[in-house]
Amino acid sequence: MLEKQIGWKFDNTYSKLPNYMLSKINPTPVKNPETVIFNHELSKDIDLDFSKIKNQDIASIFSGNNLPEGSETISQAYAGHQFGYFTILGDGRAHMIGEHITKSKKRLDIQFKGSGQTPYSRNADGRAALGPMLREYLISESMYNLGIPTTRSLAVIKTGEDVIRETNLKGAILTRVASSHIRVGTFQYALISKDEKILKALFDYTINRHYPDLKESLFPALELLKTVLDKQIELVCNWMRVGFVHGVMNTDNMTISGETIDYGPCAFMDSYDPRTVFSSIDKHGRYSYFNQPIITKWNLERFAESLLPLIDDDNKVGIKIVTDVLKEFPEKYKKNWIEMMKKKLGLISEDPKDEELIVELLSWMHKNKADYTNTFCYLMNQYKLKNEIYNESQFILWKKKWENRINSNNSCLKKSLKIMRTVNPLVIPRNHLVEEALNHATEKNSLNKINELLKVLKDPYNSNSETYKYQSTQFSEKNYVTYCGT
Ligand code: AMP
Ligand code: MG
């Protein structure tokens, strides 16, 4: 009965890959599931209808206690370089319940996170705490609304069981929706099987699922590398655009689809500092704001290594071929980054001095600890709080130069502002607001703050009467520290 109303359309294909790549295993049932938040809008977007389903039934489905018909739960195996060190990993606390097909034939993984132990748990409990799961929900939905490719969040269900960390925390399960969970680390894991049939099976599966046009290509493995390189450059430029610091760019947290995945210690930069790091475990700044493109390239090198057996029978020739592709990364990235920054400043057409103008502003922001997001809002006349910093003489000089540049080439401010408004968010998930909202949810059992924040982050490029309240950086965020969501 429920099934008919909801409209699941499962077609599970990943489980047909060689057994080495996955384990067929069910989530561990939980004691007392309770719906904390459910994303009705996302469910509608993917052609599911939960409008008439009671919260209790939603809780029972998305806790894994009552799996939908047609689901076949699996945990995926993968490996990855974590902070540069190679490790065998896998879904240690995640179960994919199946691939749901939307009316427009989009194939989406429906995955639980925090749903119990699997063969990849490595002595950990397979569970997740409520705070980090709500954090992923909040930030991934915000990234989606910022127009950045990302996995999404459908539900957070409390399990009614405690998870033991430094203290006892409330347990929860997040439902993640992704165009797939195939990672660089999935290929690394296939490679170490030393069985080319396994690697080829994963490769064919990936091409079929994500890039079917490449099937026709003479050199599909090479084309896949080039395509993923382009996708990842686009993604990291988007992160740089909004000041997002992913925090844990291990190769197992980089998707082949080009979606942002794994919202652990991520956070948005406030005052501009290229070395911004939030994660407590990132002692050397490997995943700092500024290092993100460098690490993207490093991860792509690991991806290229995994593809080598499919590139050429002669390893040396293969290495030469992929090296030539990877060599293009710095120039391609820079071109994309400049294009993106030009949009942030509304710079139309070409001017050889544009890069200098961009760098000069960033240096000023860094030196004066100006807020990254709000500085662009100020230039768009969309920053409504008082801030003396913008009366600073060097900034005024820079702004004059910028205005002259805007008015050159038969252009005008109006045209520029139109472009700027499409790429510069007026609001981002400010760290103090995220913390406050999560605190309310975990300590006071109230979702009010989370819902308020979700509402304002839904339309980050347009203002309403509430928007400007969220531009405040009144609390010092200099020492903001985030933790991996385990
Ligand atoms: P992450 O830092 O979330 O990317 O996770 C890295 C690896 O640790 C993945 O293989 C996870 O599945 C695993 N993992 C993280 N937390 C847990 C947990 N509580 N129980 C089992 N495995 C976990
Ligand atoms: Mg991960």
Coordinates of C-alpha atoms and ligand atoms in Angstrom, one line a residue:
M1 CA 0.0 0.0 0.0
L2 CA 2.6 2.5 1.1
E3 CA 4.9 1.3 -1.7
K4 CA 2.4 2.2 -4.4
Q5 CA 1.9 5.7 -3.0
I6 CA 5.6 6.4 -2.7
G7 CA 6.6 5.3 -6.2
W8 CA 10.0 3.7 -5.8
K9 CA 11.4 2.4 -9.0
F10 CA 14.5 0.4 -8.2
D11 CA 16.8 -1.0 -10.8
N12 CA 19.9 -2.2 -9.0
T13 CA 22.9 -2.6 -11.2
Y14 CA 26.0 -1.9 -9.0
S15 CA 25.4 -5.2 -7.2
K16 CA 26.0 -7.0 -10.5
L17 CA 29.7 -6.0 -10.5
P18 CA 32.2 -8.7 -9.4
N19 CA 31.7 -9.7 -5.7
Y20 CA 35.1 -8.2 -4.9
M21 CA 33.6 -4.7 -5.3
L22 CA 30.8 -5.0 -2.7
S23 CA 29.1 -6.9 0.1
K24 CA 25.4 -7.8 0.1
I25 CA 24.4 -6.8 3.6
N26 CA 21.4 -5.4 5.4
P27 CA 21.4 -2.3 7.7
T28 CA 21.2 -3.2 11.4
P29 CA 17.6 -2.5 12.7
V30 CA 17.4 0.3 15.3
K31 CA 15.5 0.5 18.5
N32 CA 13.3 3.5 18.2
P33 CA 13.4 5.4 14.9
E34 CA 12.1 8.9 14.8
T35 CA 12.0 11.3 11.9
V36 CA 14.1 14.5 12.6
I37 CA 13.9 16.0 9.2
F38 CA 12.6 14.9 5.8
N39 CA 13.2 16.7 2.5
H40 CA 9.8 16.6 0.8
E41 CA 11.0 18.9 -1.9
L42 CA 13.8 16.6 -2.9
S43 CA 11.5 13.6 -2.8
K44 CA 9.2 15.3 -5.2
D45 CA 12.2 16.2 -7.5
I46 CA 13.1 12.6 -7.8
D47 CA 9.5 11.5 -8.3
L48 CA 8.8 10.0 -4.9
D49 CA 5.6 11.0 -3.0
F50 CA 5.8 10.9 0.8
S51 CA 3.1 13.6 1.2
K52 CA 0.6 11.1 2.7
I53 CA 3.1 9.0 4.6
K54 CA 3.2 9.4 8.3
N55 CA 6.4 10.5 10.0
Q56 CA 6.5 7.2 11.9
D57 CA 6.5 5.2 8.6
I58 CA 9.1 7.5 7.1
A59 CA 11.2 6.8 10.2
S60 CA 10.8 3.1 9.8
I61 CA 11.8 3.2 6.1
F62 CA 14.8 5.5 6.4
S63 CA 16.2 3.8 9.5
G64 CA 16.4 0.6 7.6
N65 CA 13.9 -1.1 9.8
N66 CA 11.4 -1.5 7.0
L67 CA 13.2 -1.6 3.7
P68 CA 11.2 -0.8 0.6
E69 CA 10.2 -3.5 -1.9
G70 CA 12.8 -3.8 -4.7
S71 CA 15.7 -2.6 -2.6
E72 CA 18.8 -4.8 -2.3
T73 CA 21.2 -3.4 0.2
I74 CA 24.9 -3.4 -0.4
S75 CA 28.0 -1.8 1.0
Q76 CA 30.6 -0.8 -1.5
A77 CA 34.3 -1.6 -1.2
Y78 CA 36.9 1.0 -2.0
A79 CA 40.3 2.2 -1.0
G80 CA 41.8 5.6 -0.8
H81 CA 44.7 7.9 0.0
Q82 CA 43.9 9.5 3.4
F83 CA 46.1 12.5 4.0
G84 CA 48.5 10.9 1.4
Y85 CA 48.5 7.4 2.9
F86 CA 47.0 4.5 1.1
T87 CA 44.3 2.5 3.0
I88 CA 41.7 -0.1 2.2
L89 CA 38.4 1.4 3.2
G90 CA 34.8 0.7 2.0
D91 CA 31.4 1.7 3.4
G92 CA 32.1 1.1 7.1
R93 CA 28.8 2.6 8.1
A94 CA 26.8 3.0 4.9
H95 CA 24.3 0.8 3.0
M96 CA 23.1 1.6 -0.4
I97 CA 19.5 0.4 -0.5
G98 CA 19.2 0.6 -4.3
E99 CA 19.3 2.7 -7.4
H100 CA 16.1 4.6 -7.9
I101 CA 15.1 5.7 -11.5
T102 CA 13.3 9.0 -11.9
K103 CA 10.7 9.7 -14.6
S104 CA 13.4 11.4 -16.6
K105 CA 15.5 8.2 -16.3
K106 CA 18.0 9.6 -13.9
R107 CA 19.7 6.8 -11.9
L108 CA 20.2 7.8 -8.3
D109 CA 21.9 5.9 -5.4
I110 CA 19.8 5.9 -2.3
Q111 CA 22.3 5.4 0.6
F112 CA 22.0 5.2 4.3
K113 CA 24.9 6.5 6.4
G114 CA 25.1 5.4 10.0
S115 CA 23.1 2.3 9.4
G116 CA 25.3 -0.3 11.2
Q117 CA 28.4 -2.4 10.7
T118 CA 29.5 -3.9 7.5
P119 CA 32.5 -6.0 6.5
Y120 CA 34.4 -2.7 6.0
S121 CA 33.8 -1.3 9.5
R122 CA 37.3 -2.0 10.8
N123 CA 36.2 -2.3 14.4
A124 CA 34.2 0.9 14.4
D125 CA 30.5 0.8 15.3
G126 CA 29.0 1.6 11.9
R127 CA 26.9 4.3 13.5
A128 CA 26.7 8.1 13.2
A129 CA 25.7 10.9 15.6
L130 CA 22.8 13.3 15.1
G131 CA 24.9 16.5 14.9
P132 CA 27.2 15.5 12.0
M133 CA 24.3 14.0 10.1
L134 CA 22.3 17.2 10.4
R135 CA 25.4 19.1 9.4
E136 CA 25.7 17.1 6.2
Y137 CA 22.0 17.7 5.5
L138 CA 22.3 21.4 6.0
I139 CA 25.5 22.0 4.1
S140 CA 24.8 19.6 1.2
E141 CA 21.4 21.2 0.6
S142 CA 23.0 24.6 0.8
M143 CA 25.6 23.6 -1.8
Y144 CA 22.8 22.4 -4.0
N145 CA 21.1 25.7 -3.7
L146 CA 24.4 27.5 -4.5
G147 CA 24.3 25.7 -7.8
I148 CA 27.3 23.5 -7.0
P149 CA 27.2 19.8 -8.0
T150 CA 26.7 17.7 -4.9
T151 CA 25.1 14.7 -3.3
R152 CA 21.9 15.6 -1.5
S153 CA 20.1 14.7 1.7
L154 CA 16.7 13.2 1.9
A155 CA 16.2 12.4 5.6
V156 CA 17.7 12.3 9.0
I157 CA 16.2 9.7 11.4
K158 CA 17.1 9.4 15.0
T159 CA 17.8 5.8 15.9
G160 CA 16.7 6.0 19.6
E161 CA 20.1 4.6 20.5
D162 CA 23.2 6.3 21.8
V163 CA 26.5 6.3 20.0
I164 CA 29.6 6.3 22.1
R165 CA 32.2 8.9 21.2
E166 CA 34.0 11.1 23.7
T167 CA 30.6 11.4 25.3
N168 CA 27.4 9.6 24.6
L169 CA 25.6 11.2 21.6
K170 CA 22.3 10.6 20.0
G171 CA 22.5 8.2 17.1
A172 CA 21.1 9.1 13.6
I173 CA 21.0 7.8 10.0
L174 CA 21.2 10.1 7.0
T175 CA 19.8 9.2 3.7
R176 CA 22.0 10.5 0.9
V177 CA 21.0 10.7 -2.7
A178 CA 23.9 10.7 -5.2
S179 CA 24.2 10.3 -9.0
S180 CA 26.6 7.5 -7.8
H181 CA 29.1 6.7 -5.1
I182 CA 31.9 5.7 -7.5
R183 CA 35.0 7.4 -6.3
V184 CA 38.7 7.7 -7.3
G185 CA 39.2 5.2 -4.4
T186 CA 36.8 2.7 -6.1
F187 CA 39.2 2.6 -9.0
Q188 CA 42.2 2.3 -6.7
Y189 CA 40.5 -0.7 -5.1
A190 CA 39.8 -2.3 -8.4
L191 CA 43.4 -1.8 -9.5
I192 CA 44.8 -3.6 -6.4
S193 CA 42.7 -6.7 -7.2
K194 CA 45.4 -7.2 -9.9
D195 CA 42.6 -8.6 -11.9
E196 CA 42.1 -6.6 -15.1
K197 CA 38.6 -8.1 -15.6
I198 CA 37.5 -6.4 -12.3
L199 CA 39.0 -3.0 -13.3
K200 CA 37.4 -3.3 -16.8
A201 CA 34.0 -4.2 -15.3
L202 CA 34.1 -1.1 -13.1
F203 CA 35.3 1.0 -16.0
D204 CA 32.6 -0.2 -18.3
Y205 CA 30.0 0.3 -15.6
T206 CA 31.2 3.9 -15.0
I207 CA 31.2 4.8 -18.6
N208 CA 27.7 3.4 -19.1
R209 CA 26.3 5.1 -16.1
H210 CA 28.0 8.5 -16.3
Y211 CA 29.6 9.2 -19.6
P212 CA 27.9 6.9 -22.2
D213 CA 29.1 9.2 -25.1
L214 CA 32.6 8.0 -24.4
K215 CA 31.7 4.5 -25.5
E216 CA 32.2 5.5 -29.1
S217 CA 35.6 6.9 -28.4
L218 CA 38.8 5.2 -29.7
F219 CA 40.5 5.7 -26.4
P220 CA 37.7 5.7 -23.8
A221 CA 40.0 5.3 -20.7
L222 CA 41.9 8.4 -21.7
E223 CA 38.7 10.3 -22.5
L224 CA 37.4 9.3 -19.1
L225 CA 40.5 10.8 -17.4
K226 CA 40.1 14.0 -19.4
T227 CA 36.4 14.3 -18.6
V228 CA 36.9 13.7 -14.9
L229 CA 39.7 16.2 -14.9
D230 CA 37.4 18.9 -16.5
K231 CA 34.6 18.0 -14.1
Q232 CA 36.8 18.3 -11.0
I233 CA 38.3 21.6 -12.2
E234 CA 34.8 22.9 -12.5
L235 CA 33.9 21.6 -9.1
V236 CA 36.9 23.0 -7.3
C237 CA 36.4 26.4 -9.0
N238 CA 32.9 26.4 -7.6
W239 CA 34.2 25.7 -4.1
M240 CA 36.8 28.5 -4.5
R241 CA 34.0 30.8 -5.7
V242 CA 31.9 30.5 -2.5
G243 CA 34.8 30.1 -0.1
F244 CA 34.1 26.4 0.6
V245 CA 36.8 24.3 2.3
H246 CA 36.0 20.6 1.9
G247 CA 38.4 19.6 4.6
V248 CA 39.0 16.0 3.8
M249 CA 39.8 15.7 0.1
N250 CA 41.0 12.1 0.4
T251 CA 40.8 10.1 -2.9
D252 CA 37.9 8.1 -1.4
N253 CA 36.0 11.4 -1.1
M254 CA 36.3 12.4 -4.7
T255 CA 33.6 11.3 -7.0
I256 CA 33.9 10.3 -10.7
S257 CA 30.6 12.1 -11.3
G258 CA 32.0 15.4 -10.2
E259 CA 29.6 15.8 -7.3
T260 CA 30.8 17.1 -3.9
I261 CA 30.7 14.2 -1.4
D262 CA 31.3 13.6 2.2
Y263 CA 30.5 16.6 4.4
G264 CA 32.6 15.9 7.4
P265 CA 34.8 18.7 8.6
C266 CA 33.9 21.1 5.8
A267 CA 33.1 24.8 6.4
F268 CA 32.9 28.1 4.6
M269 CA 35.7 30.6 5.0
D270 CA 34.8 34.0 6.5
S271 CA 37.7 36.4 6.5
Y272 CA 39.9 35.8 3.4
D273 CA 42.9 33.7 4.2
P274 CA 44.2 31.3 1.5
R275 CA 45.6 29.0 4.2
T276 CA 42.2 28.6 5.9
V277 CA 41.8 25.1 7.5
F278 CA 39.0 24.2 9.9
S279 CA 39.6 20.4 10.4
S280 CA 41.1 19.5 13.7
I281 CA 43.1 16.7 12.1
D282 CA 44.5 18.7 9.2
K283 CA 47.6 19.8 11.1
H284 CA 49.7 20.7 8.1
G285 CA 47.0 22.4 6.0
R286 CA 47.0 19.7 3.3
Y287 CA 43.4 20.5 2.6
S288 CA 43.5 24.3 3.1
Y289 CA 41.4 26.6 0.9
F290 CA 44.4 27.4 -1.3
N291 CA 45.6 23.8 -1.6
Q292 CA 42.3 22.5 -2.9
P293 CA 43.2 22.7 -6.6
I294 CA 46.7 21.3 -6.0
I295 CA 45.1 18.3 -4.2
T296 CA 42.5 17.9 -6.9
K297 CA 45.4 17.4 -9.3
W298 CA 47.1 15.0 -6.9
N299 CA 43.9 13.0 -6.6
L300 CA 43.6 12.9 -10.4
E301 CA 47.1 11.5 -10.6
R302 CA 45.9 8.6 -8.4
F303 CA 42.9 8.2 -10.7
A304 CA 45.2 8.2 -13.8
E305 CA 47.4 5.5 -12.1
S306 CA 44.3 3.3 -11.6
L307 CA 43.4 3.6 -15.3
L308 CA 46.9 2.8 -16.6
P309 CA 46.2 -0.9 -17.5
L310 CA 43.3 0.3 -19.6
I311 CA 45.3 3.1 -21.3
D312 CA 48.1 1.0 -22.9
D313 CA 49.5 -2.5 -22.6
D314 CA 52.9 -0.9 -22.2
N315 CA 52.9 0.8 -18.8
K316 CA 55.6 3.2 -19.8
V317 CA 53.6 4.3 -22.8
G318 CA 50.5 4.6 -20.6
I319 CA 52.4 6.8 -18.1
K320 CA 53.6 9.1 -20.9
I321 CA 50.0 9.4 -22.2
V322 CA 48.4 10.3 -18.9
T323 CA 51.2 12.6 -17.9
D324 CA 50.6 14.7 -21.0
V325 CA 46.9 15.0 -20.0
L326 CA 47.7 15.8 -16.3
K327 CA 50.2 18.4 -17.4
E328 CA 47.3 20.5 -18.8
F329 CA 45.8 20.8 -15.3
P330 CA 47.5 24.0 -14.1
E331 CA 46.7 26.0 -17.2
K332 CA 43.2 24.7 -17.5
Y333 CA 42.5 25.4 -13.8
K334 CA 43.9 28.9 -14.0
K335 CA 41.8 29.7 -17.1
N336 CA 38.7 28.5 -15.3
W337 CA 39.6 30.3 -12.1
I338 CA 40.2 33.6 -13.8
E339 CA 36.9 33.3 -15.7
M340 CA 35.2 32.6 -12.4
M341 CA 36.8 35.5 -10.6
K342 CA 36.1 37.8 -13.5
K343 CA 32.4 37.0 -13.1
K344 CA 32.6 37.6 -9.4
L345 CA 33.9 41.1 -10.3
G346 CA 31.6 41.6 -13.3
L347 CA 34.5 42.0 -15.7
I348 CA 33.2 41.6 -19.2
S349 CA 35.5 41.1 -22.2
E350 CA 39.3 40.8 -22.1
D351 CA 41.8 43.0 -20.4
P352 CA 45.4 42.0 -19.9
K353 CA 45.3 43.6 -16.4
D354 CA 42.4 41.6 -15.1
E355 CA 44.5 39.1 -13.2
E356 CA 46.4 41.8 -11.5
L357 CA 43.1 43.5 -10.5
I358 CA 41.8 40.2 -9.0
V359 CA 45.0 39.4 -7.2
E360 CA 45.2 43.0 -5.8
L361 CA 41.8 42.6 -4.2
L362 CA 42.5 39.2 -2.8
S363 CA 45.7 40.5 -1.3
W364 CA 43.9 43.5 0.2
M365 CA 41.3 41.1 1.7
H366 CA 44.0 38.9 3.2
K367 CA 45.9 41.8 4.7
N368 CA 42.8 43.4 6.1
K369 CA 41.0 40.2 7.2
A370 CA 38.0 41.2 5.1
D371 CA 35.2 38.8 4.9
Y372 CA 35.3 37.0 1.5
T373 CA 31.6 36.7 0.9
N374 CA 30.7 40.1 2.2
T375 CA 33.3 42.0 0.2
F376 CA 31.7 40.9 -3.1
C377 CA 28.3 41.8 -1.6
Y378 CA 29.7 45.2 -0.7
L379 CA 30.8 45.7 -4.4
M380 CA 27.3 44.7 -5.5
N381 CA 25.7 47.1 -3.0
Q382 CA 24.2 44.1 -1.2
Y383 CA 26.0 44.4 2.1
K384 CA 23.8 46.1 4.6
L385 CA 25.8 46.1 7.8
K386 CA 28.1 48.9 8.8
N387 CA 31.8 48.1 8.3
E388 CA 34.6 50.6 8.4
I389 CA 36.9 48.3 6.6
Y390 CA 35.6 49.5 3.2
N391 CA 36.6 53.1 4.0
E392 CA 40.2 52.0 4.0
S393 CA 42.3 54.0 1.6
Q394 CA 43.8 51.2 -0.4
F395 CA 40.5 49.6 -0.9
I396 CA 39.0 52.9 -2.1
L397 CA 41.9 53.2 -4.6
W398 CA 41.3 49.6 -5.8
K399 CA 37.6 50.2 -6.2
K400 CA 38.2 53.3 -8.4
K401 CA 40.4 51.1 -10.7
W402 CA 37.7 48.4 -10.7
E403 CA 35.0 51.0 -11.6
N404 CA 37.2 52.3 -14.4
R405 CA 37.7 48.8 -15.7
I406 CA 33.9 48.1 -15.6
N407 CA 33.1 51.3 -17.5
S408 CA 35.7 50.5 -20.2
N409 CA 34.9 48.7 -23.4
N410 CA 31.5 50.3 -23.8
S411 CA 30.2 48.5 -20.7
C412 CA 28.6 49.7 -17.6
L413 CA 28.0 48.8 -13.9
K414 CA 24.5 47.7 -14.6
K415 CA 25.6 44.9 -16.9
S416 CA 28.4 43.9 -14.6
L417 CA 26.1 43.7 -11.5
K418 CA 23.8 41.4 -13.4
I419 CA 26.6 38.9 -13.9
M420 CA 27.9 39.4 -10.3
R421 CA 24.5 38.7 -8.8
T422 CA 24.5 35.2 -10.4
V423 CA 27.8 34.1 -8.9
N424 CA 28.2 35.9 -5.6
P425 CA 26.0 34.5 -2.8
L426 CA 24.5 37.0 -0.4
V427 CA 24.4 34.4 2.3
I428 CA 26.4 31.3 3.0
P429 CA 26.1 28.8 6.0
R430 CA 28.1 30.9 8.4
N431 CA 29.9 28.8 10.9
H432 CA 28.4 30.3 14.0
L433 CA 24.9 30.0 12.6
V434 CA 25.5 26.3 11.7
E435 CA 26.8 25.6 15.2
E436 CA 23.9 27.4 16.8
A437 CA 21.3 25.6 14.7
L438 CA 22.9 22.2 15.4
N439 CA 23.1 22.9 19.0
H440 CA 19.4 23.7 19.2
A441 CA 18.7 20.5 17.4
T442 CA 20.9 18.2 19.5
E443 CA 20.6 19.9 22.9
K444 CA 17.1 21.5 22.8
N445 CA 15.4 19.1 20.5
S446 CA 14.3 22.0 18.3
L447 CA 14.6 22.1 14.6
N448 CA 13.5 25.8 14.4
K449 CA 17.0 27.2 13.8
I450 CA 17.9 24.6 11.2
N451 CA 14.6 25.2 9.3
E452 CA 15.2 29.0 9.5
L453 CA 18.7 28.6 8.1
L454 CA 17.6 26.2 5.4
K455 CA 15.0 28.7 4.3
V456 CA 17.4 31.6 3.9
L457 CA 20.0 29.4 2.2
K458 CA 17.5 28.2 -0.3
D459 CA 17.8 31.3 -2.3
P460 CA 21.4 32.5 -1.7
Y461 CA 21.7 34.9 -4.7
N462 CA 18.5 36.9 -4.0
S463 CA 17.6 39.0 -1.1
N464 CA 14.5 39.1 1.1
S465 CA 13.8 40.9 4.4
E466 CA 15.7 38.2 6.3
T467 CA 18.8 37.9 4.1
Y468 CA 20.9 40.7 5.6
K469 CA 20.5 39.3 9.2
Y470 CA 22.6 36.4 8.0
Q471 CA 25.6 38.5 6.8
S472 CA 26.8 39.2 10.2
T473 CA 30.2 37.8 11.2
Q474 CA 29.8 39.3 14.7
F475 CA 31.4 36.3 16.4
S476 CA 35.0 35.8 15.8
E477 CA 35.4 32.7 13.8
K478 CA 39.2 32.7 13.6
N479 CA 39.6 29.6 15.7
Y480 CA 36.6 27.7 14.4
V481 CA 37.5 24.0 14.5
T482 CA 35.6 21.2 12.8
Y483 CA 35.8 17.4 13.4
C484 CA 35.3 14.4 11.2
G485 CA 31.8 13.3 11.5
T486 CA 32.3 9.9 13.1
Ligands
AMP1 P1 35.1 9.4 6.1 O1 36.1 10.1 6.9 O2 33.7 9.7 6.5 O3 35.4 9.6 4.6 O4 35.3 7.9 6.4 C1 36.5 7.2 6.1 C2 36.3 5.7 6.3 O5 35.9 5.4 7.7 C3 35.1 5.1 5.5 O6 35.5 3.9 5.0 C4 34.0 5.1 6.4 O7 33.0 4.1 6.1 C5 34.7 4.7 7.7 N1 34.0 5.1 8.9 C6 33.8 6.3 9.4 N2 33.1 6.3 10.6 C7 32.8 5.0 10.8 C8 32.1 4.3 11.9 N3 31.5 5.0 12.9 N4 31.9 3.0 11.7 C9 32.5 2.3 10.7 N5 33.2 2.9 9.8 C10 33.4 4.2 9.8
MG2 MG 34.3 9.2 3.0

